[in-house]
Amino acid sequence: AQSVTQPDIHITVSEGASLELRCNYSYGATPYLFWYVQSPGQGLQLLLKYFSGDTLVQGIKGFEAEFKRSQSSFNLRKPSVHWSDAAEYFCAVGAGNNDMRFGAGTRLTVKP
Amino acid sequence: KAGVTQTPRYLIKTRGQQVTLSCSPISGHRSVSWYQQTPGQGLQFLFEYFSETQRNKGNFPGRFSGRQFSNSRSEMNVSTLELGDSALYLCASSLQDTQYFGPGTRLTVL
């Protein structure tokens, strides 16, 4: 069965600084990979997804992620963080047929 | 297109009662999944419905049940509520293996 690890529970960055959120997955085949963002008390919003093809994926709000099969990773990056990016970020891995596993999440705090 | 809608957004119940939550998927989406989110356990998969049939099920007791109607709208029911059922319940509709989430229903059990 697939699983996801987000090693960082909480990250703090200064506004304007770059951001990288880590995600490692475990799955035997080529996974479907996702990043979602959740603001307090809200649902999850899809940032980007990877199914196949180009391993660098562009998403909404200036985010991108890179699939590295050799490292079983799908890290999320943003070159310059805005205060509105403060939220919780979830990495997820899918096996198709909507069988998805979510990581525990990384809470992002943005310092002024 | 309208997004996934969930009703009600907030609910307060007492132990032993039952509750029904509703989810309307994005138009054209035939799959609806339900998740429970708590600070301690994170996001946990409850079940998924596709074309009115339960296709996947998570590891929750039988007090948690669901159904899907012919218009793809889905309901989940929790009977004999316990304090530990207090959570944010999220519904997601999906198309081509991508899930789109609703805003959730915040259930508080007193």
Tab-separated table of C-alpha atoms in Angstrom:
chain	number	residue	atom	x	y	z
A	1	ALA	CA	0.000	0.000	0.000
A	2	GLN	CA	1.137	3.523	-0.616
A	3	SER	CA	2.177	5.925	2.162
A	4	VAL	CA	3.415	9.484	2.508
A	5	THR	CA	5.844	11.119	4.908
A	6	GLN	CA	6.123	14.836	5.444
A	7	PRO	CA	9.162	15.149	7.709
A	8	ASP	CA	8.537	18.735	8.777
A	9	ILE	CA	5.564	19.370	11.053
A	10	HIS	CA	6.094	23.118	11.146
A	11	ILE	CA	8.206	25.506	9.064
A	12	THR	CA	8.697	29.234	9.507
A	13	VAL	CA	10.013	31.417	6.703
A	14	SER	CA	10.303	35.148	6.214
A	15	GLU	CA	8.132	36.859	3.668
A	16	GLY	CA	9.988	37.029	0.360
A	17	ALA	CA	12.201	34.060	1.186
A	18	SER	CA	12.166	30.836	-0.785
A	19	LEU	CA	10.289	27.786	0.424
A	20	GLU	CA	10.723	24.059	0.086
A	21	LEU	CA	8.363	21.570	1.707
A	22	ARG	CA	9.467	17.967	1.729
A	23	CYS	CA	7.433	14.931	0.806
A	24	ASN	CA	8.556	11.318	0.567
A	25	TYR	CA	6.319	8.544	-0.623
A	26	SER	CA	6.296	4.811	-0.661
A	27	TYR	CA	4.657	3.013	-3.541
A	28	GLY	CA	5.662	0.148	-5.788
A	29	ALA	CA	4.576	1.583	-9.092
A	30	THR	CA	4.570	5.066	-10.566
A	31	PRO	CA	2.391	7.031	-8.184
A	32	TYR	CA	-0.046	9.807	-8.701
A	33	LEU	CA	1.255	12.672	-6.543
A	34	PHE	CA	-0.540	15.745	-5.258
A	35	TRP	CA	-0.022	18.816	-3.124
A	36	TYR	CA	-2.974	20.461	-1.394
A	37	VAL	CA	-3.187	23.552	0.795
A	38	GLN	CA	-5.621	24.115	3.637
A	39	SER	CA	-6.378	27.382	5.387
A	40	PRO	CA	-7.756	27.156	8.942
A	41	GLY	CA	-11.243	25.678	9.046
A	42	GLN	CA	-11.397	25.277	5.283
A	43	GLY	CA	-11.274	22.439	2.817
A	44	LEU	CA	-8.236	21.386	0.813
A	45	GLN	CA	-7.334	23.235	-2.363
A	46	LEU	CA	-5.372	21.445	-5.062
A	47	LEU	CA	-2.062	23.181	-5.798
A	48	LEU	CA	-0.645	20.774	-8.359
A	49	LYS	CA	-0.439	17.149	-9.381
A	50	TYR	CA	1.899	14.749	-11.133
A	51	PHE	CA	0.782	11.730	-13.079
A	52	SER	CA	3.515	11.265	-15.680
A	53	GLY	CA	5.739	13.146	-18.089
A	54	ASP	CA	7.801	16.183	-17.187
A	55	THR	CA	9.005	15.731	-13.617
A	56	LEU	CA	8.826	19.464	-12.842
A	57	VAL	CA	5.197	20.436	-12.359
A	58	GLN	CA	3.846	23.958	-12.205
A	59	GLY	CA	0.849	24.718	-10.052
A	60	ILE	CA	-1.297	27.592	-8.925
A	61	LYS	CA	-0.157	30.510	-6.763
A	62	GLY	CA	3.415	30.275	-8.061
A	63	PHE	CA	4.127	26.833	-6.619
A	64	GLU	CA	6.044	24.062	-8.334
A	65	ALA	CA	7.062	20.544	-7.404
A	66	GLU	CA	9.628	18.113	-8.687
A	67	PHE	CA	9.171	14.365	-8.866
A	68	LYS	CA	12.386	12.481	-8.157
A	69	ARG	CA	11.883	8.759	-8.549
A	70	SER	CA	15.360	7.883	-7.277
A	71	GLN	CA	14.663	9.683	-4.003
A	72	SER	CA	10.939	8.813	-3.799
A	73	SER	CA	10.312	12.490	-3.277
A	74	PHE	CA	7.905	15.136	-4.484
A	75	ASN	CA	9.030	18.380	-2.846
A	76	LEU	CA	7.031	21.574	-3.144
A	77	ARG	CA	8.817	24.844	-3.829
A	78	LYS	CA	8.076	28.525	-4.151
A	79	PRO	CA	10.753	31.127	-4.941
A	80	SER	CA	9.246	33.960	-2.889
A	81	VAL	CA	6.722	33.399	-0.123
A	82	HIS	CA	3.857	35.802	0.536
A	83	TRP	CA	2.124	36.269	3.894
A	84	SER	CA	-1.041	34.788	2.355
A	85	ASP	CA	0.794	31.477	1.852
A	86	ALA	CA	0.598	30.763	5.581
A	87	ALA	CA	-1.477	27.592	5.802
A	88	GLU	CA	-1.137	23.835	6.136
A	89	TYR	CA	0.202	21.874	3.215
A	90	PHE	CA	-0.560	18.250	2.496
A	91	CYS	CA	1.205	15.883	0.168
A	92	ALA	CA	-0.803	12.917	-1.109
A	93	VAL	CA	-0.089	9.807	-3.128
A	94	GLY	CA	-2.664	7.951	-5.169
A	95	ALA	CA	-2.755	4.533	-6.736
A	96	GLY	CA	-5.587	5.287	-9.104
A	97	ASN	CA	-9.250	4.624	-8.473
A	98	ASN	CA	-9.242	7.417	-5.852
A	99	ASP	CA	-7.261	5.317	-3.384
A	100	MET	CA	-5.251	8.135	-1.819
A	101	ARG	CA	-3.045	8.516	1.221
A	102	PHE	CA	-2.261	11.868	2.766
A	103	GLY	CA	0.753	12.959	4.738
A	104	ALA	CA	0.390	14.436	8.208
A	105	GLY	CA	0.795	17.937	6.838
A	106	THR	CA	3.312	20.765	7.241
A	107	ARG	CA	2.178	23.976	8.849
A	108	LEU	CA	3.762	27.036	7.268
A	109	THR	CA	4.190	30.255	9.221
A	110	VAL	CA	5.322	33.388	7.358
A	111	LYS	CA	7.190	36.055	9.303
A	112	PRO	CA	6.806	39.676	8.232
B	1	LYS	CA	-18.513	25.279	-12.586
B	2	ALA	CA	-19.578	25.372	-8.978
B	3	GLY	CA	-17.285	23.608	-6.549
B	4	VAL	CA	-18.075	20.882	-4.075
B	5	THR	CA	-20.659	22.006	-1.557
B	6	GLN	CA	-21.248	20.561	1.879
B	7	THR	CA	-24.117	21.160	4.244
B	8	PRO	CA	-24.351	22.053	6.978
B	9	ARG	CA	-21.065	23.838	7.589
B	10	TYR	CA	-21.318	23.558	11.367
B	11	LEU	CA	-23.156	21.141	13.583
B	12	ILE	CA	-23.385	20.591	17.321
B	13	LYS	CA	-24.751	17.321	18.640
B	14	THR	CA	-24.741	15.439	21.914
B	15	ARG	CA	-23.425	11.964	22.607
B	16	GLY	CA	-25.719	9.191	21.456
B	17	GLN	CA	-27.420	11.230	18.769
B	18	GLN	CA	-27.053	10.591	15.076
B	19	VAL	CA	-26.109	13.002	12.322
B	20	THR	CA	-26.379	13.187	8.539
B	21	LEU	CA	-24.011	15.261	6.433
B	22	SER	CA	-24.562	16.106	2.788
B	23	CYS	CA	-22.211	16.614	-0.122
B	24	SER	CA	-22.949	17.820	-3.652
B	25	PRO	CA	-20.116	17.079	-6.073
B	26	ILE	CA	-18.908	19.138	-8.967
B	27	SER	CA	-21.191	18.681	-11.946
B	28	GLY	CA	-20.109	15.674	-13.984
B	29	HIS	CA	-18.126	14.052	-11.184
B	30	ARG	CA	-19.422	10.599	-10.345
B	31	SER	CA	-17.090	9.738	-7.490
B	32	VAL	CA	-17.453	11.119	-3.992
B	33	SER	CA	-15.068	10.387	-1.127
B	34	TRP	CA	-15.406	11.239	2.546
B	35	TYR	CA	-12.619	11.990	5.017
B	36	GLN	CA	-12.453	12.708	8.718
B	37	GLN	CA	-9.864	15.247	9.831
B	38	THR	CA	-8.780	15.633	13.453
B	39	PRO	CA	-5.705	17.251	14.992
B	40	GLY	CA	-4.538	13.939	16.402
B	41	GLN	CA	-5.189	11.555	13.522
B	42	GLY	CA	-4.952	13.882	10.545
B	43	LEU	CA	-6.866	13.080	7.382
B	44	GLN	CA	-8.444	9.655	7.460
B	45	PHE	CA	-10.328	8.108	4.586
B	46	LEU	CA	-13.868	6.997	5.391
B	47	PHE	CA	-15.325	5.702	2.134
B	48	GLU	CA	-15.784	6.379	-1.550
B	49	TYR	CA	-18.867	6.074	-3.699
B	50	PHE	CA	-19.009	5.768	-7.438
B	51	SER	CA	-22.259	5.473	-9.383
B	52	GLU	CA	-24.244	4.826	-6.188
B	53	THR	CA	-21.965	1.965	-5.076
B	54	GLN	CA	-19.436	1.981	-2.282
B	55	ARG	CA	-16.146	1.296	-4.010
B	56	ASN	CA	-13.602	1.777	-1.224
B	57	LYS	CA	-13.870	1.795	2.533
B	58	GLY	CA	-11.524	2.939	5.269
B	59	ASN	CA	-11.065	1.518	8.725
B	60	PHE	CA	-13.986	3.026	10.611
B	61	PRO	CA	-16.673	1.327	12.694
B	62	GLY	CA	-20.061	0.498	11.268
B	63	ARG	CA	-21.553	3.573	12.959
B	64	PHE	CA	-20.199	5.456	9.967
B	65	SER	CA	-22.163	4.852	6.807
B	66	GLY	CA	-22.847	6.583	3.557
B	67	ARG	CA	-24.805	6.498	0.388
B	68	GLN	CA	-24.867	8.117	-3.007
B	69	PHE	CA	-27.868	9.104	-5.049
B	70	SER	CA	-28.442	8.888	-8.775
B	71	ASN	CA	-27.495	12.576	-9.175
B	72	SER	CA	-24.125	11.783	-7.493
B	73	ARG	CA	-24.979	13.692	-4.340
B	74	SER	CA	-23.806	11.839	-1.273
B	75	GLU	CA	-24.682	11.668	2.375
B	76	MET	CA	-22.803	10.242	5.287
B	77	ASN	CA	-24.418	9.234	8.536
B	78	VAL	CA	-22.903	8.718	11.948
B	79	SER	CA	-25.046	6.965	14.512
B	80	THR	CA	-24.622	6.860	18.277
B	81	LEU	CA	-22.228	9.775	18.320
B	82	GLU	CA	-19.191	9.698	20.577
B	83	LEU	CA	-17.071	12.586	21.798
B	84	GLY	CA	-14.242	11.351	19.578
B	85	ASP	CA	-16.354	11.877	16.483
B	86	SER	CA	-15.828	15.613	16.801
B	87	ALA	CA	-13.949	16.503	13.633
B	88	LEU	CA	-13.966	18.283	10.317
B	89	TYR	CA	-15.646	16.014	7.771
B	90	LEU	CA	-14.480	16.624	4.247
B	91	CYS	CA	-16.075	15.503	1.054
B	92	ALA	CA	-14.199	15.307	-2.235
B	93	SER	CA	-15.499	14.688	-5.712
B	94	SER	CA	-13.174	13.402	-8.335
B	95	LEU	CA	-12.629	13.156	-12.027
B	96	GLN	CA	-9.748	11.308	-13.639
B	97	ASP	CA	-8.071	10.444	-10.342
B	98	THR	CA	-7.943	14.019	-9.036
B	99	GLN	CA	-9.938	14.895	-5.928
B	100	TYR	CA	-11.500	18.302	-5.343
B	101	PHE	CA	-12.549	19.087	-1.815
B	102	GLY	CA	-15.477	20.891	-0.318
B	103	PRO	CA	-15.203	23.318	2.619
B	104	GLY	CA	-16.090	20.646	5.151
B	105	THR	CA	-18.621	20.224	7.927
B	106	ARG	CA	-17.375	20.949	11.431
B	107	LEU	CA	-19.072	18.502	13.802
B	108	THR	CA	-18.853	19.071	17.530
B	109	VAL	CA	-20.119	16.350	19.864
B	110	LEU	CA	-20.864	17.445	23.429
